[in-house]
C-alpha positions as a LaTeX table, in Angstrom:
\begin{tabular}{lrrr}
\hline
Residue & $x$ (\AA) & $y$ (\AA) & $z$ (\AA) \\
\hline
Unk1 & 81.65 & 56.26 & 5.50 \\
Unk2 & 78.64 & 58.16 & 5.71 \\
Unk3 & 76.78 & 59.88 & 2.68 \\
Unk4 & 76.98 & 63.59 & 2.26 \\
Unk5 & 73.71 & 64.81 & 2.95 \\
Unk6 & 72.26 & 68.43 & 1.45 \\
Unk7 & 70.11 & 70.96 & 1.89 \\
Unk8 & 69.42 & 74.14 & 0.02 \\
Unk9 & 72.43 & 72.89 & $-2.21$ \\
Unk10 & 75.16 & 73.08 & 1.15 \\
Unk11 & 76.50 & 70.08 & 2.67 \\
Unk12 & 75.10 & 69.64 & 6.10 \\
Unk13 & 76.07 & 67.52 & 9.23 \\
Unk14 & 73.15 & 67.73 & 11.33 \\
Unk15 & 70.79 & 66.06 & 8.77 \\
Unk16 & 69.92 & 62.41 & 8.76 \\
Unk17 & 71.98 & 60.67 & 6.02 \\
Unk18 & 70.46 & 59.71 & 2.94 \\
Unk19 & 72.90 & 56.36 & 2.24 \\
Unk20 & 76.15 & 55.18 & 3.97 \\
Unk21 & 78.64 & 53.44 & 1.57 \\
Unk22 & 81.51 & 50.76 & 2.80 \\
Unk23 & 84.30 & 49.39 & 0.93 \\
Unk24 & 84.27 & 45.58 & $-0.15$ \\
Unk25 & 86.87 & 43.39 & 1.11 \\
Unk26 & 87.78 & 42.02 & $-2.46$ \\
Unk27 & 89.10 & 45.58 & $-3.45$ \\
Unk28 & 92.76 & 44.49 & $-3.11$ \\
Unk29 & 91.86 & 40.36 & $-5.13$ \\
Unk30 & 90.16 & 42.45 & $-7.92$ \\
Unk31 & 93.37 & 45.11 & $-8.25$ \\
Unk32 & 95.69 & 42.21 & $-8.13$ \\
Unk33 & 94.00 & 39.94 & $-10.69$ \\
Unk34 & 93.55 & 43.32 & $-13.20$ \\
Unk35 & 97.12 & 43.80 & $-12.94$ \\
Unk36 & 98.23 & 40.24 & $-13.90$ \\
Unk37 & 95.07 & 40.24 & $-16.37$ \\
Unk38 & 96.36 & 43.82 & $-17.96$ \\
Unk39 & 100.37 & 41.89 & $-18.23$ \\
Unk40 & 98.29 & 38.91 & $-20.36$ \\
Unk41 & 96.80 & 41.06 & $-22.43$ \\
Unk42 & 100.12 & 43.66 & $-23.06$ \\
Unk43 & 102.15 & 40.05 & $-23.52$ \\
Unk44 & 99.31 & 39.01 & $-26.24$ \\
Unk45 & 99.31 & 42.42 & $-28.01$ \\
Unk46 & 103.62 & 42.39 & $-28.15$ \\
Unk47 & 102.74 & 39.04 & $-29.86$ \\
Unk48 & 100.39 & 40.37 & $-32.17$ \\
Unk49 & 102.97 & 43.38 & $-33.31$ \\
Unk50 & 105.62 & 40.71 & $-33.32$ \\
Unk51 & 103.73 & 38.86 & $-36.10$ \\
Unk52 & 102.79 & 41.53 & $-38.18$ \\
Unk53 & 106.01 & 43.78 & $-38.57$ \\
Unk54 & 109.21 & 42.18 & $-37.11$ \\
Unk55 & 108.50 & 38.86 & $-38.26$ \\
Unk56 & 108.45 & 37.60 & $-42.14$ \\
Unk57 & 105.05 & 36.90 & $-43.36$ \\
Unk58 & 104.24 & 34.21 & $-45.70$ \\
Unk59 & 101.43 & 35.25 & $-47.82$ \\
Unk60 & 98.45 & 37.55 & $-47.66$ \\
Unk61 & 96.64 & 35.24 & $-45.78$ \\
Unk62 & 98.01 & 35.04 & $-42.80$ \\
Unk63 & 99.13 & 38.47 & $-42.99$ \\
Unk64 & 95.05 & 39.51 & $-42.87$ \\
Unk65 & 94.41 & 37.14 & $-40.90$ \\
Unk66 & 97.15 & 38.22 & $-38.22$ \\
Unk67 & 95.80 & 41.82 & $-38.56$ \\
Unk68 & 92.23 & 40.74 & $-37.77$ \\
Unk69 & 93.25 & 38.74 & $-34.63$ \\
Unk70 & 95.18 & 41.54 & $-33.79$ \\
Unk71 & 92.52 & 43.99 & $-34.35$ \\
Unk72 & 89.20 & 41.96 & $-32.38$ \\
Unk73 & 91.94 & 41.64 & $-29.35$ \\
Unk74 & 92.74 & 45.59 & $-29.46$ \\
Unk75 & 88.89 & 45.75 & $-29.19$ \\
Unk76 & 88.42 & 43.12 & $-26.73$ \\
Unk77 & 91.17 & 44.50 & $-24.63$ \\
Unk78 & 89.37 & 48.02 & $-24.70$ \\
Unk79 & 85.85 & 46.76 & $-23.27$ \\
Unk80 & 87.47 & 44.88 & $-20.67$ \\
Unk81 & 90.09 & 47.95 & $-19.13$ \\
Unk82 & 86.42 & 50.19 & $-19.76$ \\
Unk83 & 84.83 & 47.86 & $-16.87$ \\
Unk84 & 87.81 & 47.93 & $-14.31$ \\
Unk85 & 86.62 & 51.40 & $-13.10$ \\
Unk86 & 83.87 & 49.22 & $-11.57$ \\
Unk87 & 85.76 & 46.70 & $-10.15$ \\
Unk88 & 88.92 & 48.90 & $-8.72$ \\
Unk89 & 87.15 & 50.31 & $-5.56$ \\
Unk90 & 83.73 & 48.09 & $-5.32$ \\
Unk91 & 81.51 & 49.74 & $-2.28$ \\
Unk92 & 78.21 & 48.47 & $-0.63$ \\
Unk93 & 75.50 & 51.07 & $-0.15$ \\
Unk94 & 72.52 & 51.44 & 2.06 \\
Unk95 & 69.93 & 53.62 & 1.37 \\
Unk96 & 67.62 & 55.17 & 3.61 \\
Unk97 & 64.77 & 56.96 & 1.66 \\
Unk98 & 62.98 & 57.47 & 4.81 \\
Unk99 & 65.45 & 60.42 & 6.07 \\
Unk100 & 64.66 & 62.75 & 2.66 \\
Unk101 & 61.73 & 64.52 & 4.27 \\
Unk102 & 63.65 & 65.60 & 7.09 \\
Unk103 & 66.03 & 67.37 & 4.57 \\
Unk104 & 63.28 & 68.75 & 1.85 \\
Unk105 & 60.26 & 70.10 & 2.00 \\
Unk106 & 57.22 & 68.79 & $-0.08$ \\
Unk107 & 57.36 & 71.45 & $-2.17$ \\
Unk108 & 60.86 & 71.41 & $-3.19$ \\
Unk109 & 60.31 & 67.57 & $-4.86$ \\
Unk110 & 60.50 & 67.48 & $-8.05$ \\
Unk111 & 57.74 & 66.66 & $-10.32$ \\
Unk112 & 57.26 & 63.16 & $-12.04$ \\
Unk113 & 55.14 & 62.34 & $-14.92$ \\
Unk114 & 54.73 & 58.52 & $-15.42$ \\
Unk115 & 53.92 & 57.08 & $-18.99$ \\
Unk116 & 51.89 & 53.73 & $-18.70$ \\
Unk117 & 51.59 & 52.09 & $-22.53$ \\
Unk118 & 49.42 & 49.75 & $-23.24$ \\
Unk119 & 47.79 & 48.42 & $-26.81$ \\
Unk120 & 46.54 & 44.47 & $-26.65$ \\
Unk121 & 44.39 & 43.86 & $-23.63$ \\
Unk122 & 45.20 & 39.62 & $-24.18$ \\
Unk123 & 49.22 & 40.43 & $-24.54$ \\
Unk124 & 48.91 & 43.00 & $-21.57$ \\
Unk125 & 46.09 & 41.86 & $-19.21$ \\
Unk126 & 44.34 & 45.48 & $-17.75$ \\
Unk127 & 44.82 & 43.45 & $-14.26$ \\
Unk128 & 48.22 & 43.94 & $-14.95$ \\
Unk129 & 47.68 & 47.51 & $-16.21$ \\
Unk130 & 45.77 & 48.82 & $-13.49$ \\
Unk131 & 48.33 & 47.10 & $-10.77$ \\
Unk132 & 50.78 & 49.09 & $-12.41$ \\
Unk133 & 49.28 & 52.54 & $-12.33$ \\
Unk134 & 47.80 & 51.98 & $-8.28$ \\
Unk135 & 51.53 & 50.96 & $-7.37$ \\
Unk136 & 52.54 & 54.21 & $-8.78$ \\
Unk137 & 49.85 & 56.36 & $-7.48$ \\
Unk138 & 50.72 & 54.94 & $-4.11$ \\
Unk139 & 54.39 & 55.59 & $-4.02$ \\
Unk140 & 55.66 & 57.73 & $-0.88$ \\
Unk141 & 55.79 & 60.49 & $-2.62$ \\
Unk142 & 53.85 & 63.78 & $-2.69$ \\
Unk143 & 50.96 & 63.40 & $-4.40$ \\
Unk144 & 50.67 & 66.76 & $-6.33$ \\
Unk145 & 53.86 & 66.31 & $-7.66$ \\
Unk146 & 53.22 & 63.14 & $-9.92$ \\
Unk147 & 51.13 & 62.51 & $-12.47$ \\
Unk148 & 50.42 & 59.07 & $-14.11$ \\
Unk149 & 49.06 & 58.56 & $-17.63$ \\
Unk150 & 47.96 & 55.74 & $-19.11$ \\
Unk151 & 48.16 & 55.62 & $-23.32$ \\
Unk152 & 46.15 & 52.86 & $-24.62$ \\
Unk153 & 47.18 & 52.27 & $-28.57$ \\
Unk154 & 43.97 & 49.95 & $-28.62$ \\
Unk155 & 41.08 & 51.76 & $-27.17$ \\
Unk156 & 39.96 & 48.61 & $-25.26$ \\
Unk157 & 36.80 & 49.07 & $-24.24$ \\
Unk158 & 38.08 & 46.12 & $-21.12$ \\
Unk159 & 41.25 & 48.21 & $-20.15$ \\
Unk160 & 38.76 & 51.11 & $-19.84$ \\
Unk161 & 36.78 & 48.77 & $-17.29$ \\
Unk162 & 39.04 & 48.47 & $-15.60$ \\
Unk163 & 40.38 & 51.47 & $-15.11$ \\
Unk164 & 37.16 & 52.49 & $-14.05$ \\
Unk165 & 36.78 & 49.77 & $-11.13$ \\
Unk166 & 40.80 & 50.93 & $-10.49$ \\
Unk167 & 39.47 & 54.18 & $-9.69$ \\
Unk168 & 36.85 & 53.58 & $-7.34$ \\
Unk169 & 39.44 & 51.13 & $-5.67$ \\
Unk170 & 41.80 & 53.47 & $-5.55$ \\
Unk171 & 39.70 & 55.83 & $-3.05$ \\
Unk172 & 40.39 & 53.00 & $-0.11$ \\
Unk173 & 44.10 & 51.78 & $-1.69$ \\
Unk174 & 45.73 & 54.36 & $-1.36$ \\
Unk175 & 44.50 & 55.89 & 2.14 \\
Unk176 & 45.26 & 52.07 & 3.26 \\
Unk177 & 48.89 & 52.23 & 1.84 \\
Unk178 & 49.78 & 55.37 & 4.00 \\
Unk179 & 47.79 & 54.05 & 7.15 \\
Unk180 & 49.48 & 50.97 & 7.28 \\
Unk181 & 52.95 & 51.60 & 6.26 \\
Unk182 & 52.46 & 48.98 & 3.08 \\
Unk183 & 56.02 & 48.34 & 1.34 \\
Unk184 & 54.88 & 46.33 & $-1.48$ \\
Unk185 & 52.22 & 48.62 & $-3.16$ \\
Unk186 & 51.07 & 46.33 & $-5.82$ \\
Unk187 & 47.62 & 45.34 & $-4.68$ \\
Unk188 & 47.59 & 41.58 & $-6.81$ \\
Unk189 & 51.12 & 41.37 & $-4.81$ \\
Unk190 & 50.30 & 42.34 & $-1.99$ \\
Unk191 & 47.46 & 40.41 & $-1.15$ \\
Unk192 & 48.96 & 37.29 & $-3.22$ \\
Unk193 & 51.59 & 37.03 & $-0.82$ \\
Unk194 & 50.52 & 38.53 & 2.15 \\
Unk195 & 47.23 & 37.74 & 2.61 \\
Unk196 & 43.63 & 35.10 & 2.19 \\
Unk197 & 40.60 & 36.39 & 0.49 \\
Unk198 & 39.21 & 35.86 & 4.34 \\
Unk199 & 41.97 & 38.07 & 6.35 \\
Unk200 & 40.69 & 41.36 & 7.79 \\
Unk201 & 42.62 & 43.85 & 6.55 \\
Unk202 & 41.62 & 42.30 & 2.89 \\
Unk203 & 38.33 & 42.54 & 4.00 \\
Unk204 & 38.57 & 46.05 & 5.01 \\
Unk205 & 39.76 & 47.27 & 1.79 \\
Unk206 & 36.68 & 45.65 & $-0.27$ \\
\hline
\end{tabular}
């Protein structure tokens, strides 16, 4: 079943679609075992209610005590049937970002602000940091409609560094990102797993 696709807030069928969605096969094993599970938990709870007002109760004791079970299974009984919405018609989806700029223009994106906090520069290395923020400045997206800012609680004078070096980095990054087509836009990732200090293309960005 295909994903309903808009534009200018109307449904359209000549667009690209953004996701497709399919039913799981274990729809009909998850209904079943709900309904047995749901007869379990009805049969304990007409136990419960048996114990407390149609049967004679010894003492205070197990009265409270019969009341409490009776109360943590109402409770128990209530977070499980809150889950089953889940679990009554499970779907797979498949996304396809790459169709949404056929359907909206730049303009119409909305905009993004990003909050990057740091404070200890040994708790938080500013590699870390700065991988973060050049990840973010090189998502697909368009680029005057996000804005990243970086708090630092600890005014380290090495997250400022680095920041610095990030900067200057960031002037062949990012044009590399969108020339090359570069999923994974973490530059310690990417070149950790993709790539030797000796490899042209890491060459080409220092």
């Amino acid at each position: 079943m295909e994903g309903r696709r808009l534009r200018g807030g109307f449904t359209t069928t000549d667009s690209p679609p953004l996701h497709t969605s399919e039913p799981l096969r274990r729809t009909a094993f998850n209904r079943l075992f709900a309904a047995v599970y749901f007869s379990a938990i009805l049969a304990l709870l007409y136990r419960h209610v048996q114990n407390l007002f149609l049967l004679s109760t010894t003492s205070l004791l197990s009265f409270s005590t019969t009341l409490s079970l009776f109360i943590s299974d109402l409770v128990l009984a209530f977070m499980w049937a809150s889950l089953q919405a889940l679990r009554m018609s499970p779907i797979r989806r498949k996304e396809f970002p790459q169709d949404l700029k056929q359907i909206i223009k730049d303009e119409d994106f909305v905009g993004l602000d990003v909050f990057i906090c740091t404070a200890d520069p040994y708790k938080e290395p500013p590699m870390n940091v700065v991988n973060t923020a050049l990840s973010l400045m090189a998502y697909d997206y368009p680029t005057d409609k996000i804005s990243i800012y970086v708090s630092d609680d600890g005014g380290s004078d090495l997250t400022l560094f680095a920041f610095m070096e990030a900067a200057e980095f960031a002037r062949h990054w990012l044009p590399f990102c969108r020339e090359h087509n570069v999923m994974e836009r973490s530059p310690q990732v990417y070149f950790e797993s993709n790539y030797h200090s000796s490899s042209p293309h890491f060459e080409k960005i220092k």
